Amino acid sequence: MTRIIWKLVKDILLNPYVDLKTEYYDLGLAHRDATADKVTEQSAYAIKKYGVGVKCATITANADRVKEYELKEVWKSPNATIRSILDGTVFRTPIIVNGISPFVKTWRRPITIARHAYGDIYKSLEYRVPGKGRAELVFTAESGEVSRQTIHDFSGPGVIMGMHNLDQSIEAFARACFRFALEAKQDLWFSTKDTISKTYDHTFKEIFQRIYEDEYRQAFEAAQITYFYTLIDDVVARIIRSEGGVVWACKNYDGDVMSDMVATAFGSLAMMTSVLMSPDGHYEFEAAHGTVQRHYYQHLRGEETSTNPVATIFAWTGALKKRGELDGLAELVDFATRLEQASVQTIEEGILTKDLGELSTAPQKRIVNTETFIREIDRRLASLL
Ligand code: NAP
Ligand code: MG
């Protein structure tokens, strides 16, 4: 469905206004299959070359899709491929609109979750302990020296997990967070559970603190923003009491869980921006949601759909603004800003896609289909320009 939205957005909101000098990589499943997924890698290298990319939601193949698209292989998730080439941190921020209130009454400004996208339980090894025995943690150094510690002497069955992270990846995560907070001019909060995890989580805390002192303290003070480390339990409580307007950096698992909570508490997954920032300062903008498969099958059956294009539009405006900043094109930044304003204004005036229908408290609501919604944005954009 997002492929159809993508085309509508380009045809109606972008091409009539902007001479897009883009390079295009078709990440549709058919083309990924035809190129043995080389196109996904090429698209990531293009982002490295140009510094800015915008990505449509993509299908992550599974057994059903292999049959449906007659695929040669169960291709890897394009997001995983692109992230591993760019090595980044994912930042997700809700789009705040009058008439759609967060479930938490005090939240007035967006909360951004910065999620480390490497390691921990996502790259772990697990073992089902069958019965009595000793579990050990063994590290063999390149020199041959062995460190050996007992994890537990099992008297019966249980479970073990081994996981890891890398200083280099944590450093890149820290720098991406500091840079993002500076650009957003918002405080950065970072949380782990270092009181319990005295080596693993403590390493994250130490690396953040060292990089902050060495590289970012001055810039933070000049921008009058703060860096603040505390326990994750403490941040959870503070976030709920806060008025928002902070960047919350999370380890991989914490970020996975907390971004769903924050997104839902703000209203809708279709009202989130998502950007991957690499340590080299490359940017990949995308929608946080998937391809909205259920709506696509309705569309194929000839039924009208009312899918929310806002996250896709904001992926484009994010990319255009960044391109404009990098190239000193004030007009492009201005255009992107107005397109965002026009989108917000449309929703605030009660013209809504179905997902926002129940959430909105606009006095006069009209639920429209996707194309009408985009045309309503265009009417407002034209007058703003
Ligand atoms: P999804 O596309 O995010 O959609 C899940 C449900 O959320 C939809 O059925 C719809 O609910 C609602 N929704 C999401 N975006 C919406 C929008 N823009 N407007 C209105 N409603 C919206 O997740 P999925 O259906 O589980 O996954 C579909 C495909 O997307 C899969 O192949 C998956 O691999 C892929 N995916 C890609 C990405 C990515 O590229 N970044 C991320 C996640 C998933 P209702 O049906 O109740 O209306
Ligand atoms: Mg999740």
JSON list of C-alpha atoms in Angstrom, two decimals, residues 1-161:
[
{"chain": "A", "resi": 1, "resn": "MET", "atom": "CA", "xyz": [0.00, 0.00, 0.00]},
{"chain": "A", "resi": 2, "resn": "THR", "atom": "CA", "xyz": [2.84, 2.39, 0.78]},
{"chain": "A", "resi": 3, "resn": "ARG", "atom": "CA", "xyz": [4.08, 1.98, -2.80]},
{"chain": "A", "resi": 4, "resn": "ILE", "atom": "CA", "xyz": [0.76, 3.42, -4.00]},
{"chain": "A", "resi": 5, "resn": "ILE", "atom": "CA", "xyz": [0.93, 6.21, -1.40]},
{"chain": "A", "resi": 6, "resn": "TRP", "atom": "CA", "xyz": [4.54, 6.90, -2.43]},
{"chain": "A", "resi": 7, "resn": "LYS", "atom": "CA", "xyz": [3.46, 7.49, -6.04]},
{"chain": "A", "resi": 8, "resn": "LEU", "atom": "CA", "xyz": [0.53, 9.74, -5.03]},
{"chain": "A", "resi": 9, "resn": "VAL", "atom": "CA", "xyz": [2.82, 11.80, -2.79]},
{"chain": "A", "resi": 10, "resn": "LYS", "atom": "CA", "xyz": [5.36, 12.25, -5.59]},
{"chain": "A", "resi": 11, "resn": "ASP", "atom": "CA", "xyz": [2.77, 12.98, -8.29]},
{"chain": "A", "resi": 12, "resn": "ILE", "atom": "CA", "xyz": [0.64, 15.40, -6.26]},
{"chain": "A", "resi": 13, "resn": "LEU", "atom": "CA", "xyz": [2.87, 16.98, -3.61]},
{"chain": "A", "resi": 14, "resn": "LEU", "atom": "CA", "xyz": [6.44, 16.84, -4.89]},
{"chain": "A", "resi": 15, "resn": "ASN", "atom": "CA", "xyz": [6.93, 16.73, -8.65]},
{"chain": "A", "resi": 16, "resn": "PRO", "atom": "CA", "xyz": [4.72, 19.77, -9.40]},
{"chain": "A", "resi": 17, "resn": "TYR", "atom": "CA", "xyz": [6.84, 21.87, -7.02]},
{"chain": "A", "resi": 18, "resn": "VAL", "atom": "CA", "xyz": [10.36, 20.46, -6.84]},
{"chain": "A", "resi": 19, "resn": "ASP", "atom": "CA", "xyz": [12.81, 19.50, -9.57]},
{"chain": "A", "resi": 20, "resn": "LEU", "atom": "CA", "xyz": [13.81, 16.28, -7.83]},
{"chain": "A", "resi": 21, "resn": "LYS", "atom": "CA", "xyz": [17.28, 15.29, -8.92]},
{"chain": "A", "resi": 22, "resn": "THR", "atom": "CA", "xyz": [17.02, 11.94, -7.18]},
{"chain": "A", "resi": 23, "resn": "GLU", "atom": "CA", "xyz": [18.53, 8.58, -7.89]},
{"chain": "A", "resi": 24, "resn": "TYR", "atom": "CA", "xyz": [15.92, 5.86, -7.62]},
{"chain": "A", "resi": 25, "resn": "TYR", "atom": "CA", "xyz": [16.41, 2.32, -6.33]},
{"chain": "A", "resi": 26, "resn": "ASP", "atom": "CA", "xyz": [13.39, 0.04, -6.61]},
{"chain": "A", "resi": 27, "resn": "LEU", "atom": "CA", "xyz": [13.22, -1.98, -3.38]},
{"chain": "A", "resi": 28, "resn": "GLY", "atom": "CA", "xyz": [9.96, -3.64, -4.42]},
{"chain": "A", "resi": 29, "resn": "LEU", "atom": "CA", "xyz": [10.15, -7.36, -3.73]},
{"chain": "A", "resi": 30, "resn": "ALA", "atom": "CA", "xyz": [10.08, -8.28, -7.44]},
{"chain": "A", "resi": 31, "resn": "HIS", "atom": "CA", "xyz": [13.07, -6.09, -8.23]},
{"chain": "A", "resi": 32, "resn": "ARG", "atom": "CA", "xyz": [15.00, -7.20, -5.15]},
{"chain": "A", "resi": 33, "resn": "ASP", "atom": "CA", "xyz": [14.45, -10.77, -6.31]},
{"chain": "A", "resi": 34, "resn": "ALA", "atom": "CA", "xyz": [15.52, -9.99, -9.89]},
{"chain": "A", "resi": 35, "resn": "THR", "atom": "CA", "xyz": [18.77, -8.38, -8.67]},
{"chain": "A", "resi": 36, "resn": "ALA", "atom": "CA", "xyz": [19.48, -11.04, -6.01]},
{"chain": "A", "resi": 37, "resn": "ASP", "atom": "CA", "xyz": [18.98, -8.20, -3.51]},
{"chain": "A", "resi": 38, "resn": "LYS", "atom": "CA", "xyz": [21.97, -6.24, -4.90]},
{"chain": "A", "resi": 39, "resn": "VAL", "atom": "CA", "xyz": [19.67, -3.23, -5.33]},
{"chain": "A", "resi": 40, "resn": "THR", "atom": "CA", "xyz": [19.25, -2.96, -1.54]},
{"chain": "A", "resi": 41, "resn": "GLU", "atom": "CA", "xyz": [23.00, -2.75, -1.04]},
{"chain": "A", "resi": 42, "resn": "GLN", "atom": "CA", "xyz": [23.30, -0.26, -3.91]},
{"chain": "A", "resi": 43, "resn": "SER", "atom": "CA", "xyz": [20.67, 1.95, -2.30]},
{"chain": "A", "resi": 44, "resn": "ALA", "atom": "CA", "xyz": [22.60, 1.96, 1.00]},
{"chain": "A", "resi": 45, "resn": "TYR", "atom": "CA", "xyz": [25.83, 2.87, -0.80]},
{"chain": "A", "resi": 46, "resn": "ALA", "atom": "CA", "xyz": [23.97, 5.67, -2.59]},
{"chain": "A", "resi": 47, "resn": "ILE", "atom": "CA", "xyz": [22.98, 7.08, 0.82]},
{"chain": "A", "resi": 48, "resn": "LYS", "atom": "CA", "xyz": [26.64, 6.91, 1.84]},
{"chain": "A", "resi": 49, "resn": "LYS", "atom": "CA", "xyz": [27.60, 8.73, -1.38]},
{"chain": "A", "resi": 50, "resn": "TYR", "atom": "CA", "xyz": [24.97, 11.50, -1.28]},
{"chain": "A", "resi": 51, "resn": "GLY", "atom": "CA", "xyz": [24.45, 11.75, 2.49]},
{"chain": "A", "resi": 52, "resn": "VAL", "atom": "CA", "xyz": [20.64, 11.70, 2.34]},
{"chain": "A", "resi": 53, "resn": "GLY", "atom": "CA", "xyz": [18.11, 9.05, 1.38]},
{"chain": "A", "resi": 54, "resn": "VAL", "atom": "CA", "xyz": [14.38, 8.57, 1.71]},
{"chain": "A", "resi": 55, "resn": "LYS", "atom": "CA", "xyz": [12.98, 5.06, 1.90]},
{"chain": "A", "resi": 56, "resn": "CYS", "atom": "CA", "xyz": [9.49, 3.71, 1.34]},
{"chain": "A", "resi": 57, "resn": "ALA", "atom": "CA", "xyz": [8.33, 0.91, 3.65]},
{"chain": "A", "resi": 58, "resn": "THR", "atom": "CA", "xyz": [9.39, -2.47, 2.30]},
{"chain": "A", "resi": 59, "resn": "ILE", "atom": "CA", "xyz": [8.16, -6.01, 2.64]},
{"chain": "A", "resi": 60, "resn": "THR", "atom": "CA", "xyz": [10.33, -8.26, 4.76]},
{"chain": "A", "resi": 61, "resn": "ALA", "atom": "CA", "xyz": [9.98, -11.57, 2.97]},
{"chain": "A", "resi": 62, "resn": "ASN", "atom": "CA", "xyz": [8.62, -14.61, 4.80]},
{"chain": "A", "resi": 63, "resn": "ALA", "atom": "CA", "xyz": [7.32, -18.00, 3.66]},
{"chain": "A", "resi": 64, "resn": "ASP", "atom": "CA", "xyz": [3.99, -16.55, 2.45]},
{"chain": "A", "resi": 65, "resn": "ARG", "atom": "CA", "xyz": [5.65, -13.81, 0.41]},
{"chain": "A", "resi": 66, "resn": "VAL", "atom": "CA", "xyz": [8.05, -16.32, -1.15]},
{"chain": "A", "resi": 67, "resn": "LYS", "atom": "CA", "xyz": [5.02, -18.13, -2.55]},
{"chain": "A", "resi": 68, "resn": "GLU", "atom": "CA", "xyz": [3.06, -14.99, -3.44]},
{"chain": "A", "resi": 69, "resn": "TYR", "atom": "CA", "xyz": [5.95, -13.35, -5.35]},
{"chain": "A", "resi": 70, "resn": "GLU", "atom": "CA", "xyz": [7.59, -16.61, -6.47]},
{"chain": "A", "resi": 71, "resn": "LEU", "atom": "CA", "xyz": [10.88, -15.55, -4.88]},
{"chain": "A", "resi": 72, "resn": "LYS", "atom": "CA", "xyz": [14.20, -17.26, -5.42]},
{"chain": "A", "resi": 73, "resn": "GLU", "atom": "CA", "xyz": [15.07, -16.82, -1.72]},
{"chain": "A", "resi": 74, "resn": "VAL", "atom": "CA", "xyz": [13.69, -15.48, 1.55]},
{"chain": "A", "resi": 75, "resn": "TRP", "atom": "CA", "xyz": [15.58, -12.20, 1.18]},
{"chain": "A", "resi": 76, "resn": "LYS", "atom": "CA", "xyz": [16.83, -10.48, 4.33]},
{"chain": "A", "resi": 77, "resn": "SER", "atom": "CA", "xyz": [15.03, -7.48, 5.79]},
{"chain": "A", "resi": 78, "resn": "PRO", "atom": "CA", "xyz": [16.09, -4.44, 3.70]},
{"chain": "A", "resi": 79, "resn": "ASN", "atom": "CA", "xyz": [16.18, -2.36, 6.88]},
{"chain": "A", "resi": 80, "resn": "ALA", "atom": "CA", "xyz": [18.69, -4.77, 8.42]},
{"chain": "A", "resi": 81, "resn": "THR", "atom": "CA", "xyz": [20.84, -4.70, 5.26]},
{"chain": "A", "resi": 82, "resn": "ILE", "atom": "CA", "xyz": [20.80, -0.91, 5.04]},
{"chain": "A", "resi": 83, "resn": "ARG", "atom": "CA", "xyz": [21.42, -0.48, 8.79]},
{"chain": "A", "resi": 84, "resn": "SER", "atom": "CA", "xyz": [24.39, -2.83, 8.72]},
{"chain": "A", "resi": 85, "resn": "ILE", "atom": "CA", "xyz": [25.97, -0.83, 5.86]},
{"chain": "A", "resi": 86, "resn": "LEU", "atom": "CA", "xyz": [25.24, 2.59, 7.38]},
{"chain": "A", "resi": 87, "resn": "ASP", "atom": "CA", "xyz": [25.77, 1.48, 11.04]},
{"chain": "A", "resi": 88, "resn": "GLY", "atom": "CA", "xyz": [23.32, 3.81, 12.65]},
{"chain": "A", "resi": 89, "resn": "THR", "atom": "CA", "xyz": [20.96, 4.77, 15.41]},
{"chain": "A", "resi": 90, "resn": "VAL", "atom": "CA", "xyz": [17.22, 5.02, 14.74]},
{"chain": "A", "resi": 91, "resn": "PHE", "atom": "CA", "xyz": [15.39, 8.12, 16.00]},
{"chain": "A", "resi": 92, "resn": "ARG", "atom": "CA", "xyz": [11.59, 8.05, 16.18]},
{"chain": "A", "resi": 93, "resn": "THR", "atom": "CA", "xyz": [9.53, 11.13, 17.00]},
{"chain": "A", "resi": 94, "resn": "PRO", "atom": "CA", "xyz": [5.75, 11.57, 17.11]},
{"chain": "A", "resi": 95, "resn": "ILE", "atom": "CA", "xyz": [4.15, 14.27, 14.96]},
{"chain": "A", "resi": 96, "resn": "ILE", "atom": "CA", "xyz": [2.07, 16.43, 17.26]},
{"chain": "A", "resi": 97, "resn": "VAL", "atom": "CA", "xyz": [-1.22, 17.81, 15.97]},
{"chain": "A", "resi": 98, "resn": "ASN", "atom": "CA", "xyz": [-3.96, 19.81, 17.72]},
{"chain": "A", "resi": 99, "resn": "GLY", "atom": "CA", "xyz": [-7.07, 17.70, 18.18]},
{"chain": "A", "resi": 100, "resn": "ILE", "atom": "CA", "xyz": [-5.17, 14.47, 18.61]},
{"chain": "A", "resi": 101, "resn": "SER", "atom": "CA", "xyz": [-4.15, 14.37, 22.26]},
{"chain": "A", "resi": 102, "resn": "PRO", "atom": "CA", "xyz": [-1.57, 12.08, 23.78]},
{"chain": "A", "resi": 103, "resn": "PHE", "atom": "CA", "xyz": [-2.97, 9.68, 26.36]},
{"chain": "A", "resi": 104, "resn": "VAL", "atom": "CA", "xyz": [-0.57, 11.24, 28.87]},
{"chain": "A", "resi": 105, "resn": "LYS", "atom": "CA", "xyz": [-2.12, 14.61, 29.72]},
{"chain": "A", "resi": 106, "resn": "THR", "atom": "CA", "xyz": [1.14, 16.41, 30.56]},
{"chain": "A", "resi": 107, "resn": "TRP", "atom": "CA", "xyz": [2.85, 15.65, 27.22]},
{"chain": "A", "resi": 108, "resn": "ARG", "atom": "CA", "xyz": [2.90, 18.81, 25.18]},
{"chain": "A", "resi": 109, "resn": "ARG", "atom": "CA", "xyz": [6.05, 18.28, 23.13]},
{"chain": "A", "resi": 110, "resn": "PRO", "atom": "CA", "xyz": [7.28, 15.23, 21.25]},
{"chain": "A", "resi": 111, "resn": "ILE", "atom": "CA", "xyz": [9.44, 12.58, 22.89]},
{"chain": "A", "resi": 112, "resn": "THR", "atom": "CA", "xyz": [12.09, 11.10, 20.64]},
{"chain": "A", "resi": 113, "resn": "ILE", "atom": "CA", "xyz": [13.33, 7.58, 21.24]},
{"chain": "A", "resi": 114, "resn": "ALA", "atom": "CA", "xyz": [16.90, 6.97, 20.09]},
{"chain": "A", "resi": 115, "resn": "ARG", "atom": "CA", "xyz": [17.36, 3.24, 19.76]},
{"chain": "A", "resi": 116, "resn": "HIS", "atom": "CA", "xyz": [20.75, 1.56, 19.55]},
{"chain": "A", "resi": 117, "resn": "ALA", "atom": "CA", "xyz": [20.40, -0.86, 16.65]},
{"chain": "A", "resi": 118, "resn": "TYR", "atom": "CA", "xyz": [23.26, -3.29, 17.35]},
{"chain": "A", "resi": 119, "resn": "GLY", "atom": "CA", "xyz": [23.80, -6.31, 19.59]},
{"chain": "A", "resi": 120, "resn": "ASP", "atom": "CA", "xyz": [22.41, -7.37, 23.00]},
{"chain": "A", "resi": 121, "resn": "ILE", "atom": "CA", "xyz": [19.62, -9.96, 22.81]},
{"chain": "A", "resi": 122, "resn": "TYR", "atom": "CA", "xyz": [19.25, -9.34, 19.05]},
{"chain": "A", "resi": 123, "resn": "LYS", "atom": "CA", "xyz": [22.60, -11.00, 18.45]},
{"chain": "A", "resi": 124, "resn": "SER", "atom": "CA", "xyz": [22.70, -13.46, 21.32]},
{"chain": "A", "resi": 125, "resn": "LEU", "atom": "CA", "xyz": [23.24, -17.15, 21.80]},
{"chain": "A", "resi": 126, "resn": "GLU", "atom": "CA", "xyz": [20.84, -19.12, 23.95]},
{"chain": "A", "resi": 127, "resn": "TYR", "atom": "CA", "xyz": [21.03, -22.54, 25.49]},
{"chain": "A", "resi": 128, "resn": "ARG", "atom": "CA", "xyz": [18.45, -24.75, 27.13]},
{"chain": "A", "resi": 129, "resn": "VAL", "atom": "CA", "xyz": [20.14, -26.34, 30.12]},
{"chain": "A", "resi": 130, "resn": "PRO", "atom": "CA", "xyz": [18.99, -29.97, 30.19]},
{"chain": "A", "resi": 131, "resn": "GLY", "atom": "CA", "xyz": [19.81, -30.70, 33.83]},
{"chain": "A", "resi": 132, "resn": "LYS", "atom": "CA", "xyz": [22.42, -30.74, 36.55]},
{"chain": "A", "resi": 133, "resn": "GLY", "atom": "CA", "xyz": [25.76, -29.16, 35.59]},
{"chain": "A", "resi": 134, "resn": "ARG", "atom": "CA", "xyz": [27.96, -26.05, 35.60]},
{"chain": "A", "resi": 135, "resn": "ALA", "atom": "CA", "xyz": [27.57, -23.09, 33.23]},
{"chain": "A", "resi": 136, "resn": "GLU", "atom": "CA", "xyz": [30.70, -21.02, 32.66]},
{"chain": "A", "resi": 137, "resn": "LEU", "atom": "CA", "xyz": [31.62, -17.78, 30.89]},
{"chain": "A", "resi": 138, "resn": "VAL", "atom": "CA", "xyz": [34.88, -18.38, 29.02]},
{"chain": "A", "resi": 139, "resn": "PHE", "atom": "CA", "xyz": [36.87, -15.83, 27.04]},
{"chain": "A", "resi": 140, "resn": "THR", "atom": "CA", "xyz": [40.00, -16.86, 25.15]},
{"chain": "A", "resi": 141, "resn": "ALA", "atom": "CA", "xyz": [42.22, -13.91, 24.28]},
{"chain": "A", "resi": 142, "resn": "GLU", "atom": "CA", "xyz": [44.17, -13.80, 21.02]},
{"chain": "A", "resi": 143, "resn": "SER", "atom": "CA", "xyz": [47.28, -14.48, 23.13]},
{"chain": "A", "resi": 144, "resn": "GLY", "atom": "CA", "xyz": [45.72, -17.71, 24.36]},
{"chain": "A", "resi": 145, "resn": "GLU", "atom": "CA", "xyz": [45.11, -16.43, 27.86]},
{"chain": "A", "resi": 146, "resn": "VAL", "atom": "CA", "xyz": [41.80, -17.75, 29.23]},
{"chain": "A", "resi": 147, "resn": "SER", "atom": "CA", "xyz": [39.33, -16.06, 31.57]},
{"chain": "A", "resi": 148, "resn": "ARG", "atom": "CA", "xyz": [36.81, -18.42, 33.14]},
{"chain": "A", "resi": 149, "resn": "GLN", "atom": "CA", "xyz": [33.92, -17.60, 35.46]},
{"chain": "A", "resi": 150, "resn": "THR", "atom": "CA", "xyz": [31.06, -19.66, 36.79]},
{"chain": "A", "resi": 151, "resn": "ILE", "atom": "CA", "xyz": [27.64, -18.38, 35.78]},
{"chain": "A", "resi": 152, "resn": "HIS", "atom": "CA", "xyz": [25.71, -20.92, 37.81]},
{"chain": "A", "resi": 153, "resn": "ASP", "atom": "CA", "xyz": [25.91, -24.43, 39.18]},
{"chain": "A", "resi": 154, "resn": "PHE", "atom": "CA", "xyz": [22.65, -25.90, 37.95]},
{"chain": "A", "resi": 155, "resn": "SER", "atom": "CA", "xyz": [20.97, -28.51, 40.14]},
{"chain": "A", "resi": 156, "resn": "GLY", "atom": "CA", "xyz": [18.24, -28.99, 37.52]},
{"chain": "A", "resi": 157, "resn": "PRO", "atom": "CA", "xyz": [17.11, -27.75, 34.09]},
{"chain": "A", "resi": 158, "resn": "GLY", "atom": "CA", "xyz": [17.12, -24.04, 33.20]},
{"chain": "A", "resi": 159, "resn": "VAL", "atom": "CA", "xyz": [18.23, -21.54, 30.56]},
{"chain": "A", "resi": 160, "resn": "ILE", "atom": "CA", "xyz": [21.36, -19.53, 29.65]},
{"chain": "A", "resi": 161, "resn": "MET", "atom": "CA", "xyz": [21.93, -16.64, 27.27]}
]
